C-alpha angles and dihedrals in degrees: 000000000000118000120222118259094243091052091050091050091048089048091052092044090047090048092048090048090048092046089043091050090046090046089047090047090045090047090048089048090048091047091047092046090045091048089049089047092048092046092048091044091048093050090046092048092047091052091045090049092051091049090048092050091052090046091050092048092049091046091049091049092051088049090052090049089050092053093045091051091050090049089054089061092046091053092043090056090045089053091054088057096039113016099198134146091245093057091046091051091051089051091051092046095054090042089056090048090053091049092048093047092052089046089054090053090052089053099043106026133088126261096276093042090052090050092050092046093050090051092049092045091055091050090045091052091050093048092047092051090050091047093051090050089051092051090052090053092047091049090050091047088237107168090213088076090086092057092046089050094048099042103034118006099048095044090047091052096047091047090050091044094051091047095048091044091053093047094046093049092046094053091042089053091046090051090050091050089053089050090053092048091048091053091054092050091049091050093054092046090049092053093047097046094043089067097064115340118072094181089063090055090053090049091051089049092052091048091048091051089049093050093046089049091054091046092051090047091051092049093046091048091051091049092048091048092051090047093050092048091056105032138062108255094218105045100020089230122135114279127226093276095054091040090053090054091051091047092050091050092049092049091050091050092048092048090049098051100029089202101106143019135235119240120205121191127190115196128192123191112236113212095019092121090057090055091051093047098044105031101025138249093287088061089047090054089051091052091051092050093049093044090053090049092050093048091048091049092049093047092050126190092318095062136066118218122196137175109231095187140291109011094332123112135180130211124198122200105188095191125035128150099201143005091252091065092053093043092052091053091046091052090053090050093052089047090053091051091051092062112100118266115231104215133175089247092049140282120320131191125206137155137206142239113209130186124196129202128179122212120252124221093273099022123161125212096239092051091049090051091052091050094048090046092051091050090049092054089050090052090049092050089053093055099271135293128099130329129178119218112262118184092212097049098040100045093112097045095101089052090050092050090049091052090046091054091049093047092049089050091053092051093044093052095041094246095271092183093051095240091156105068137173126230118194129219118199121237113211125211104229095208094068105001094246123146108232102160142019134208119231114224122184127235127184114216094206114195093223107021098043124224109354122202121221093261089067097061115005094085089051091055093046093052097043104051096259098106096096095047092046093048092049091049093051092042090056090052092050094046093051091048092049090051090051091051090049092053089049090056099260107105098189118174106234119214116207124192113233120209117238096251097051101083093053090053109099093217100048101082094047089048092053093049092046091049093052093046093046093054093046091235118154105244093233089067091066125074124183116212119206127178119246092240095050091053092052093047091080106003097175097053094038094050091050092052093044092050090053091048095046092047087064092056100261113134126229129217128194104221128203091018114189098032099082102054089224124185109259088213089063096039092058089064094054109105094229131154098190142035120207116201111218119250093240089076094044104050096079095031097105096058107060132007094208100061121116087245091058090051091049093049093048090048092048091051092049092047092050092049092047088053091050095251131134113237127224125191111209128194095038102171105171140032093245091063089048092055092045090053091051090052090050089054094244109170105216139010137194133177146103092298086070104027142328118235107279136183117272094258092057096045096096091058092044092051091051091052092046092051092049092050093046094047093047092049096045096043115126112277095021106123134187121261097073123142116322123257117281121246089249092059094043090055093054118118131187112282 
């Protein structure tokens, strides 16, 4: 049967409508399902992103704690080599960073993360307590520190390090797994939303960008952490850890081929402390940056330059054929350091002391470091420049470094036990035999080596930047003692020896004046003694400082006169009150009046008097010399013939003996030519 056209149309329309309605319903259902899918996917993605963010934060915090814990050990080992306040402060700073990082995990992490952080914090606290005990023993030179280190500190660190490494890796892996899971979720959401919902695609894109941003940040943070752990934060040069790895690799390569040697150089900046003190620490940082750049430029691509700490650098030459090659490069480095530094605060001039050591057939990195360090100290003692390690010359370098560490510790702690002591030697006025002044001479009551004379440690202080601090410490002791004598009715003038570098230090003169004022000592009861050569080393700066001191009433003495061959034209401008003739001209004076020494002494006395100075003869070892000096109209004398240096409590007796000896020798009718000097007096040396 044929249907009518209208019915067919209606049927088609009805079918279309029905299909359209079904399609619409299906489309609506698809859209609703897609919307629900997108909403559910969005919520799931948001939760996953938040969890991943927390996981990344926790993983990053554990990584920071791991690095801080490792830096504690680095600073602890540095402190064992150089027990200074700066190193201890760095240790405490990184220890606090580790504690704070773990505390942040406890605040922000999940239950398991908090438990892990609490466990690590307890281990960290135990290790830190042990490390601080070890530093106390090292600072006190207690030999038991080695046993504490071996039995407790090192095991505690390795246990803590293994635990924090395990935890950091675990949370890092967990964070990476969450990153992977989030990627899969985002992929599914991208496929679903790409079919019919463009907004979902935009959301996926936003989430992808967010995830990629977090991933990049995590990678950059890891790279930055690795860089900071192996490089100096100021100069960007490799630190001791990375340099040690390069040195070990170079030594292994040299040992394997046997065709070349490894050269290690240790460089120390001379005059850097003066830049810090006069221009400020910002200028000091600029000097360190520029010094690192100059050393790197001189070393070229073949060398590795590192900053070891402070103003000390190291240079590694992995392949050298002879010592001449290394020495030539070292000379160019020292020459580069001698060029003026153009700083924001103004120009600065420093120099460098550089020690070189070549590897032996089976050389170790630590041994090579010790050799280069010893050579550097020898170069510094010689006034800077380059020195090559020599086993014969540098045998005592380890002993010097030990004494340096102990001396620095005494000055850092204020010497609470009074190990640094002053002995006093009377100076007799030859006109009447009266003791009017005394010279202060330092002694170090070392707990293991006994009583050390100045020759054992003064040169160490002068070549390691401690001379100003040591001089100020001893000056304070002498001034307080002089004030006590004055109150007791014996107003002796105390003469204190001043190290060569003190008068060019901007803070020395104010420190002297403050010390005298603080003790209530009249300035005329203090005399500063400077050697002839130290005055002439920098006449302009020295004369300015001496004028400022002398204007305040403190007297000045030129010590060891006659040994420095100074220009008389320069000497006449020095604001001095006294001239001390060196003992080398006095020791044979009592035997013959016609010797060259006698002529020199007489001329020096006449010169001093013509310049308006009083003259002191030091090192008088026999009565004959004392009589001869009286006949030459010398003003004062001191030496073993009168008294040895004695502690402060024994000075009154020593002064009485010295006065009796002087008055007996200079009595009318007593002439020179008496008995010769005893062997004991002849053997006396300056102390």
